[in-house]
Coordinates of C-alpha atoms in Angstrom, one line a residue:
X1242 CA 93.7 75.2 20.6
X1243 CA 92.8 77.9 23.0
X1244 CA 93.2 76.8 26.6
X1245 CA 89.8 76.5 28.5
X1246 CA 89.1 79.5 30.8
X1247 CA 89.2 79.2 34.5
X1248 CA 85.8 78.4 36.4
X1249 CA 84.8 79.2 39.9
X1250 CA 82.4 76.6 41.4
X1251 CA 80.4 77.8 44.5
X1252 CA 78.2 75.3 46.3
X1253 CA 77.5 72.6 48.6
X1254 CA 80.2 69.7 48.5
X1255 CA 79.0 66.1 49.4
X1256 CA 80.8 62.7 50.0
X1257 CA 79.3 59.9 47.9
X1258 CA 79.7 56.2 48.4
X1259 CA 78.6 53.6 46.3
X1260 CA 78.4 49.8 47.5
X1261 CA 78.3 47.3 44.6
X1262 CA 77.0 43.9 45.2
X1263 CA 74.9 41.0 43.8
X1264 CA 71.7 39.5 45.0
X1265 CA 71.1 35.5 44.9
X1266 CA 68.4 35.2 47.6
X1267 CA 66.1 36.8 50.2
X1268 CA 66.9 37.1 53.9
X1269 CA 65.5 34.1 56.0
X1270 CA 64.0 36.5 58.6
X1271 CA 62.4 39.1 56.2
X1272 CA 61.5 39.4 52.6
X1273 CA 64.4 41.7 51.7
X1274 CA 67.2 40.8 49.4
X1275 CA 70.6 39.9 50.8
X1276 CA 73.4 41.9 49.1
X1277 CA 76.5 39.6 48.8
X1278 CA 80.2 40.5 48.0
X1279 CA 80.0 44.2 48.6
X1280 CA 82.7 46.6 47.1
X1281 CA 82.8 50.1 48.4
X1282 CA 83.9 53.1 46.5
X1283 CA 84.0 56.9 47.5
X1284 CA 83.9 59.9 45.4
X1285 CA 83.2 63.8 45.4
X1286 CA 79.5 64.6 45.2
X1287 CA 77.4 67.7 44.9
X1288 CA 79.4 70.8 44.1
X1289 CA 82.6 68.9 44.5
X1290 CA 81.5 66.7 41.6
X1291 CA 80.8 69.5 39.3
X1292 CA 84.2 71.0 40.0
X1293 CA 86.0 67.6 39.3
X1294 CA 83.8 67.3 36.2
X1295 CA 84.9 70.9 35.0
X1296 CA 88.4 70.2 35.8
X1297 CA 88.4 66.9 33.8
X1298 CA 87.7 69.2 30.9
X1299 CA 91.1 70.6 31.3
X1300 CA 90.3 74.0 32.8
X1301 CA 91.6 75.4 36.1
X1302 CA 88.8 75.2 38.7
X1303 CA 88.5 76.8 42.2
X1304 CA 85.7 75.4 44.5
X1305 CA 84.3 77.5 47.3
X1306 CA 82.5 75.1 49.5
X1307 CA 82.0 74.4 53.4
X1308 CA 84.1 71.8 55.1
X1309 CA 84.7 70.9 58.8
X1310 CA 86.8 68.6 61.0
X1311 CA 84.8 65.5 60.6
X1312 CA 86.1 62.3 58.8
X1313 CA 83.9 62.8 55.8
X1314 CA 85.3 66.2 55.3
X1315 CA 88.9 64.8 55.6
X1316 CA 88.2 62.1 52.9
X1317 CA 86.7 64.6 50.5
X1318 CA 89.8 67.0 50.9
X1319 CA 92.0 63.9 50.0
X1320 CA 89.8 63.0 46.9
X1321 CA 90.0 66.7 45.8
X1322 CA 93.8 67.2 46.3
X1323 CA 95.5 68.1 43.0
X1324 CA 92.5 68.5 41.1
X1325 CA 90.8 71.7 42.2
X1326 CA 91.8 74.7 44.4
X1327 CA 89.9 74.7 47.6
X1328 CA 88.5 77.7 49.2
X1329 CA 86.8 76.6 52.4
X1330 CA 84.0 77.9 54.3
X1331 CA 83.3 77.0 57.9
X1332 CA 80.9 73.9 58.3
X1333 CA 78.4 73.5 61.1
X1334 CA 77.8 69.8 61.9
X1335 CA 79.2 67.0 59.7
X1336 CA 79.6 66.9 56.0
X1337 CA 76.6 65.4 54.3
X1338 CA 77.1 62.1 52.5
X1339 CA 75.0 59.7 50.8
X1340 CA 75.7 55.8 50.2
X1341 CA 74.0 54.1 47.3
X1342 CA 73.7 50.3 47.3
X1343 CA 73.7 49.1 43.8
X1344 CA 73.0 45.6 42.3
X1345 CA 73.8 45.1 38.7
X1346 CA 74.5 48.7 38.3
X1347 CA 71.0 49.7 39.5
X1348 CA 70.2 51.4 42.8
X1349 CA 68.6 49.2 45.3
X1350 CA 68.8 51.6 48.4
X1351 CA 70.2 55.0 49.5
X1352 CA 71.5 55.9 52.9
X1353 CA 72.0 59.7 53.9
X1354 CA 74.2 60.8 56.8
X1355 CA 75.3 64.1 58.0
X1356 CA 73.4 67.5 58.3
X1357 CA 76.3 69.9 58.1
X1358 CA 75.6 73.5 56.6
X1359 CA 77.9 76.3 55.8
X1360 CA 77.9 78.6 58.7
X1361 CA 79.2 82.0 57.2
X1362 CA 81.2 83.7 54.5
X1363 CA 85.0 84.2 54.6
X1364 CA 86.9 87.1 53.0
X1365 CA 89.0 84.6 51.0
X1366 CA 85.7 83.2 49.5
X1367 CA 84.3 86.7 48.8
X1368 CA 87.6 87.6 47.1
X1369 CA 87.5 84.4 45.0
X1370 CA 84.0 85.5 43.7
X1371 CA 84.9 89.1 43.0
X1372 CA 88.1 88.0 41.0
X1373 CA 86.2 85.1 39.1
X1374 CA 85.8 85.4 35.2
X1375 CA 82.9 82.9 35.3
X1376 CA 80.9 81.2 38.2
X1377 CA 78.9 78.1 38.5
X1378 CA 76.7 77.8 41.7
X1379 CA 76.0 74.2 42.5
X1380 CA 73.2 74.7 45.2
X1381 CA 72.4 71.6 47.2
X1382 CA 70.5 73.4 49.7
X1383 CA 72.9 73.5 52.4
X1384 CA 73.5 77.3 52.7
X1385 CA 76.9 77.9 50.9
X1386 CA 75.1 80.0 48.2
X1387 CA 73.0 81.4 50.9
X1388 CA 75.9 82.9 52.9
X1389 CA 77.6 84.2 49.7
X1390 CA 74.3 85.6 48.2
X1391 CA 75.3 89.3 48.0
X1392 CA 78.7 88.5 46.5
X1393 CA 77.1 86.2 43.8
X1394 CA 74.7 88.8 42.9
X1395 CA 77.2 91.3 42.3
X1396 CA 79.1 88.6 40.1
X1397 CA 76.1 88.1 38.2
X1398 CA 76.0 91.6 37.0
X1399 CA 79.7 91.3 35.9
X1400 CA 80.4 87.8 34.5
X1401 CA 78.5 84.7 33.2
X1402 CA 77.1 83.2 36.2
X1403 CA 75.3 79.7 35.9
X1404 CA 73.0 78.4 38.8
X1405 CA 72.2 74.7 39.2
X1406 CA 69.2 75.1 41.6
X1407 CA 67.9 73.0 44.3
X1408 CA 64.2 73.0 45.9
X1409 CA 65.7 73.2 49.3
X1410 CA 68.0 76.0 48.4
X1411 CA 67.2 79.6 47.6
X1412 CA 66.4 81.0 44.2
X1413 CA 69.0 82.0 41.9
X1414 CA 70.1 85.5 42.2
X1415 CA 68.9 88.2 39.6
X1416 CA 70.7 88.4 36.5
X1417 CA 72.0 84.8 36.2
X1418 CA 73.1 84.0 32.7
X1419 CA 71.7 80.5 32.8
X1420 CA 69.8 78.3 35.4
X1421 CA 69.8 74.6 34.9
X1422 CA 66.9 72.7 36.8
X1423 CA 65.9 69.3 36.0
X1424 CA 62.1 69.0 34.9
X1425 CA 61.3 67.7 38.5
X1426 CA 62.9 70.7 40.0
X1427 CA 61.7 73.2 37.5
X1428 CA 58.1 71.9 38.4
X1429 CA 58.6 72.0 42.2
X1430 CA 60.3 75.5 42.0
X1431 CA 57.9 76.9 39.5
X1432 CA 54.8 75.9 41.5
X1433 CA 56.4 76.3 45.0
X1434 CA 55.9 72.4 45.6
X1435 CA 56.9 70.8 48.8
X1436 CA 60.8 69.7 48.6
X1437 CA 59.6 66.1 48.8
X1438 CA 57.7 66.4 45.5
X1439 CA 61.1 67.1 43.6
X1440 CA 62.4 63.7 44.4
X1441 CA 59.9 62.1 42.0
X1442 CA 60.2 62.8 38.3
X1443 CA 56.8 64.0 37.1
X1444 CA 55.4 62.8 33.7
X1445 CA 56.5 66.1 32.1
X1446 CA 55.6 66.9 28.6
X1447 CA 57.2 69.6 26.5
X1448 CA 54.3 71.9 27.1
X1449 CA 54.4 71.6 31.0
X1450 CA 58.3 72.0 30.8
X1451 CA 58.0 75.1 28.7
X1452 CA 55.5 76.7 31.0
X1453 CA 57.7 76.0 33.9
X1454 CA 60.8 77.4 32.4
X1455 CA 58.9 80.6 31.2
X1456 CA 57.6 81.0 34.7
X1457 CA 61.2 80.7 36.2
X1458 CA 62.7 83.2 33.8
X1459 CA 60.3 85.7 34.9
X1460 CA 60.4 84.8 38.6
X1461 CA 64.1 84.8 38.9
X1462 CA 64.6 87.5 36.5
X1463 CA 67.2 85.2 34.8
X1464 CA 68.5 85.6 31.2
X1465 CA 67.8 82.0 30.5
X1466 CA 66.5 78.7 31.9
X1467 CA 67.4 75.3 30.6
X1468 CA 65.2 72.5 31.8
X1469 CA 67.0 69.3 31.5
X1470 CA 64.8 66.4 30.3
X1471 CA 66.9 63.4 30.9
X1472 CA 67.4 61.2 27.8
X1473 CA 65.2 63.8 25.7
X1474 CA 67.8 66.6 26.0
X1475 CA 67.1 70.0 27.4
X1476 CA 64.6 72.9 26.8
X1477 CA 66.1 76.4 26.7
X1478 CA 63.9 79.3 27.3
X1479 CA 64.6 83.2 27.5
X1480 CA 60.9 83.7 28.1
X1481 CA 58.4 83.0 25.4
X1482 CA 58.9 80.3 22.7
X1483 CA 61.5 77.8 23.9
X1484 CA 64.3 76.0 22.0
X1485 CA 64.4 72.2 22.3
X1486 CA 67.9 70.8 22.2
X1487 CA 67.6 67.0 21.7
X1488 CA 70.1 64.3 22.9
X1489 CA 72.3 63.3 20.1
X1490 CA 71.6 59.5 20.9
X1491 CA 69.7 57.4 23.5
X1492 CA 72.1 56.5 26.3
X1493 CA 71.4 53.9 28.9
X1494 CA 73.3 53.9 32.1
X1495 CA 73.7 55.3 35.5
X1496 CA 72.4 58.8 35.3
X1497 CA 73.8 59.8 38.7
X1498 CA 75.6 63.1 38.3
X1499 CA 74.4 63.7 34.7
X1500 CA 72.8 67.2 36.0
X1501 CA 76.3 68.3 37.4
X1502 CA 78.0 67.3 34.1
X1503 CA 75.3 69.2 32.2
X1504 CA 75.9 72.2 34.5
X1505 CA 79.6 72.0 34.5
X1506 CA 79.9 71.9 30.7
X1507 CA 77.3 74.9 30.1
X1508 CA 79.3 76.9 32.6
X1509 CA 82.6 76.1 31.1
X1510 CA 81.1 77.0 27.6
X1511 CA 80.0 80.4 28.8
X1512 CA 83.3 81.0 30.5
X1513 CA 84.9 80.4 27.1
X1514 CA 82.8 83.1 25.6
X1515 CA 80.1 80.9 23.9
X1516 CA 76.6 81.9 23.3
X1517 CA 74.1 80.2 25.7
X1518 CA 72.4 78.2 23.0
X1519 CA 75.9 76.8 22.1
X1520 CA 76.5 76.1 25.7
X1521 CA 73.4 74.1 26.1
X1522 CA 73.9 72.1 23.1
X1523 CA 77.4 71.2 24.2
X1524 CA 76.1 70.5 27.8
X1525 CA 73.4 68.0 26.1
X1526 CA 75.9 66.3 24.2
X1527 CA 78.4 66.1 27.2
X1528 CA 75.7 64.8 29.7
X1529 CA 74.6 62.1 27.2
X1530 CA 78.1 61.0 26.7
X1531 CA 78.7 61.0 30.5
X1532 CA 75.9 58.6 30.9
X1533 CA 76.9 56.4 28.1
X1534 CA 80.5 56.2 29.3
X1535 CA 79.4 54.9 32.8
X1536 CA 78.5 58.1 34.7
X1537 CA 80.1 58.4 38.2
X1538 CA 82.3 55.4 37.5
X1539 CA 84.2 57.3 34.8
X1540 CA 87.7 58.5 35.3
X1541 CA 86.5 62.0 35.6
X1542 CA 85.1 61.5 39.1
X1543 CA 87.4 58.4 40.3
X1544 CA 90.2 59.0 42.9
X1545 CA 93.0 59.6 40.4
X1546 CA 93.5 63.3 39.4
X1547 CA 92.3 64.1 36.0
X1548 CA 95.0 65.1 33.6
X1549 CA 94.6 67.7 30.8
X1550 CA 92.6 67.0 27.7
X1551 CA 94.2 65.6 24.7
X1552 CA 95.3 68.2 22.3
X1553 CA 92.9 67.0 19.5
X1554 CA 90.1 68.7 17.5
X1555 CA 86.7 68.6 18.9
X1556 CA 84.8 66.5 18.3
X1557 CA 87.6 64.0 17.6
X1558 CA 87.7 63.0 21.3
X1559 CA 84.0 61.9 20.8
X1560 CA 84.9 59.8 17.8
X1561 CA 87.9 58.0 19.6
X1562 CA 85.6 57.2 22.5
X1563 CA 82.9 56.0 20.2
X1564 CA 85.2 53.9 18.5
X1565 CA 86.7 52.3 21.7
X1566 CA 83.1 51.6 23.1
X1567 CA 82.0 49.8 20.0
X1568 CA 85.2 47.8 19.9
X1569 CA 84.9 47.0 23.5
X1570 CA 81.5 45.6 23.0
X1571 CA 82.8 43.3 20.2
X1572 CA 81.3 45.6 17.3
X1573 CA 82.8 46.5 14.1
X1574 CA 84.1 50.0 13.8
X1575 CA 83.7 51.5 10.2
X1576 CA 85.6 54.5 9.1
X1577 CA 85.4 56.7 6.0
X1578 CA 87.4 59.8 5.1
X1579 CA 87.4 62.9 2.8
X1580 CA 87.0 66.6 2.5
X1581 CA 83.0 66.3 2.2
X1582 CA 83.1 70.0 0.8
X1583 CA 79.7 70.6 -0.4
X1584 CA 78.1 67.4 0.8
X1585 CA 76.3 65.8 -2.3
X1586 CA 74.4 62.5 -3.1
X1587 CA 77.7 60.6 -4.0
X1588 CA 78.9 61.3 -0.5
X1589 CA 75.8 60.3 1.2
X1590 CA 75.5 57.0 -0.9
X1591 CA 79.0 56.1 0.3
X1592 CA 78.4 56.8 4.0
X1593 CA 75.2 54.9 4.0
X1594 CA 76.7 51.9 2.3
X1595 CA 79.7 52.0 4.8
X1596 CA 77.4 52.2 7.8
X1597 CA 75.6 49.0 6.9
X1598 CA 79.0 47.1 7.0
X1599 CA 79.6 47.7 10.8
X1600 CA 78.1 48.8 14.1
X1601 CA 79.4 52.4 13.9
X1602 CA 80.7 54.9 11.2
X1603 CA 83.2 57.4 12.2
X1604 CA 83.9 60.0 9.3
X1605 CA 87.3 61.4 9.1
X1606 CA 87.3 65.0 7.7
X1607 CA 90.1 67.0 6.3
X1608 CA 90.6 70.2 8.3
X1609 CA 90.5 73.6 6.6
X1610 CA 94.2 73.8 6.3
X1611 CA 94.4 70.3 4.8
X1612 CA 91.8 71.0 2.2
X1613 CA 93.6 74.2 1.3
X1614 CA 96.8 72.3 0.8
X1615 CA 95.1 69.6 -1.4
X1616 CA 92.6 71.6 -3.3
X1617 CA 93.9 75.0 -3.5
X1618 CA 93.5 78.5 -1.9
X1619 CA 89.8 78.7 -3.0
X1620 CA 88.8 75.6 -1.0
X1621 CA 87.2 74.6 1.3
X1622 CA 84.0 76.2 0.0
X1623 CA 82.3 75.2 3.4
X1624 CA 84.4 75.7 6.6
X1625 CA 85.3 73.0 8.8
X1626 CA 82.6 73.5 11.6
X1627 CA 79.8 73.6 9.1
X1628 CA 81.0 70.5 7.3
X1629 CA 81.1 68.6 10.8
X1630 CA 77.7 69.8 11.5
X1631 CA 76.2 68.6 8.4
X1632 CA 77.9 65.3 8.6
X1633 CA 76.8 64.8 12.1
X1634 CA 73.1 65.4 11.1
X1635 CA 73.2 62.3 8.9
X1636 CA 71.5 59.2 10.5
X1637 CA 74.2 57.0 9.3
X1638 CA 77.0 58.9 10.9
X1639 CA 78.0 58.1 14.6
X1640 CA 80.8 60.5 14.9
X1641 CA 83.1 62.8 13.2
X1642 CA 86.9 63.0 13.5
X1643 CA 89.3 65.8 12.2
X1644 CA 92.8 65.5 10.7
X1645 CA 95.2 68.2 9.7
X1646 CA 97.7 66.1 7.8
X1647 CA 97.3 65.5 4.0
X1648 CA 96.4 61.9 4.7
X1649 CA 94.6 60.3 7.7
X1650 CA 97.1 57.8 9.0
X1651 CA 97.7 59.2 12.3
X1652 CA 93.9 59.4 13.1
X1653 CA 93.5 56.2 11.8
X1654 CA 96.0 54.7 14.0
X1655 CA 94.2 56.2 16.9
X1656 CA 90.8 54.9 15.8
X1657 CA 92.0 51.6 14.7
X1658 CA 88.7 50.8 12.4
X1659 CA 87.9 47.3 11.3
X1660 CA 86.9 48.7 7.8
X1661 CA 88.2 51.8 6.0
X1662 CA 85.7 52.8 3.5
X1663 CA 86.5 54.6 0.2
X1664 CA 84.6 55.3 -3.1
X1665 CA 85.2 53.2 -6.2
X1666 CA 87.0 55.9 -8.0
X1667 CA 90.1 54.7 -6.1
X1668 CA 89.7 51.0 -7.4
X1669 CA 92.8 51.3 -9.6
X1670 CA 95.0 53.1 -7.0
X1671 CA 97.0 51.7 -4.0
X1672 CA 95.9 53.9 -1.1
X1673 CA 98.6 55.1 1.1
X1674 CA 96.8 54.2 4.2
X1675 CA 96.1 50.5 3.3
X1676 CA 99.0 49.0 4.8
X1677 CA 98.4 50.7 8.0
X1678 CA 94.8 49.6 8.3
X1679 CA 95.9 46.0 7.3
X1680 CA 98.7 46.1 10.0
X1681 CA 96.1 45.5 12.8
X1682 CA 93.8 43.2 10.8
X1683 CA 91.7 45.9 9.2
X1684 CA 90.4 45.9 5.8
X1685 CA 90.1 48.5 3.1
X1686 CA 86.8 48.3 1.4
X1687 CA 85.7 50.0 -2.0
X1688 CA 82.1 51.1 -2.6
X1689 CA 80.5 51.8 -5.9
X1690 CA 81.0 55.5 -6.9
X1691 CA 77.7 57.3 -7.8
X1692 CA 78.5 58.8 -11.3
X1693 CA 78.2 62.3 -12.3
X1694 CA 78.4 63.9 -8.6
X1695 CA 81.4 65.8 -7.6
X1696 CA 81.9 68.9 -5.4
X1697 CA 83.9 70.6 -8.3
X1698 CA 81.2 70.0 -10.7
X1699 CA 78.6 71.4 -8.5
X1700 CA 80.8 74.6 -7.5
X1701 CA 81.3 75.2 -11.4
X1702 CA 77.6 75.1 -12.1
X1703 CA 76.9 77.1 -9.1
X1704 CA 79.3 79.9 -10.4
X1705 CA 77.2 80.2 -13.6
X1706 CA 74.9 83.2 -13.8
X1707 CA 71.2 82.3 -13.8
X1708 CA 71.1 83.4 -17.4
X1709 CA 74.0 81.3 -18.6
X1710 CA 73.0 78.3 -16.3
X1711 CA 69.5 78.3 -18.1
X1712 CA 70.8 77.9 -21.7

């Protein structure tokens, strides 16, 4: 697996605090809730959150931001130590911080402190931008991007630059590869609304979001604008007819920081050389997963330094997290395996039946190398990436995992499914992985095989010329 490319994040860092508590009564002197048993946690916010999320993807990250001599700046430095490389700008005032009071995981109140702003650029910051291979600007309207605007404009002409804008900040520099406003931000920026209007999500339909994106592409002279639509995904526009990238699933949870997760993933994909469409699709999936896995409460933004990504195929990491989440909730994890080369009705029947036996279905797919060893040099007919994409499109499939070995024992040991589903053609065979599945209390289950369907048969019929096939 190719190592992720380095990323430079430029923007306004914040310090965020969450106070978690419970509410059992109202105060005797006013009709306000009393929050009991408060627990306080601190974490990086703003551009610092985006940088940590990018670092959690396993890529080297440098953060250019403004910090001062105040306690909040010192706390943030400690949180970032060992996770990203810092290039500091001077800060006027105290570092901005926000405190959320949450009850049962839902925000009740937010307090904002600090009005610090970046004072001016430094040679170290300019040099970091000049040497960067890819840049993410996380603009929170506190002047970091403003004091480095000329340097960022030069970078946009040279490398992929992603800009996450804010209504209180400046416009992205001309030539940005991708701008990533939310629907509310896009509406405010496209219509020059007052900054206060951007704090409330308008009732956006796709037509309105498409108009806003088109207007911003031309106004900013941007190559593309992706308007994030919360749980609906994102709308990507290059000007003209947009592309809707829907969320793969509906994720309920704390959406704080989801925009930073989206921007960090998209910028990382562009740094790795992906097309914008691919970057936006990956960003939608990452933001959805981020919310489903707890958002800012996840390990990626905690106080412990993030380690490198496990050396597993993508999207195998998603499959492992899906299985763990369903298991933790008391659900039944079902897995099925095979090459799934030329997906046919027999495959679909098996997968649909398997999904009905549990709460999620993970499909374990042989890698291209594994298929070649099993089936010969002429296989697979369909490459791994395409097989994964087709399987993921099936409503009955919740996740896909890939294994390189001839049999999936190592992958199954990581997934630990409650049910391992196989077709009925294995009825007279003792599967090599059966003992392993049974070792943790799992069960191998056979499903009726749909006669007359096989990849080999389809391939042989397809190889016939039209004249011979019609005889």
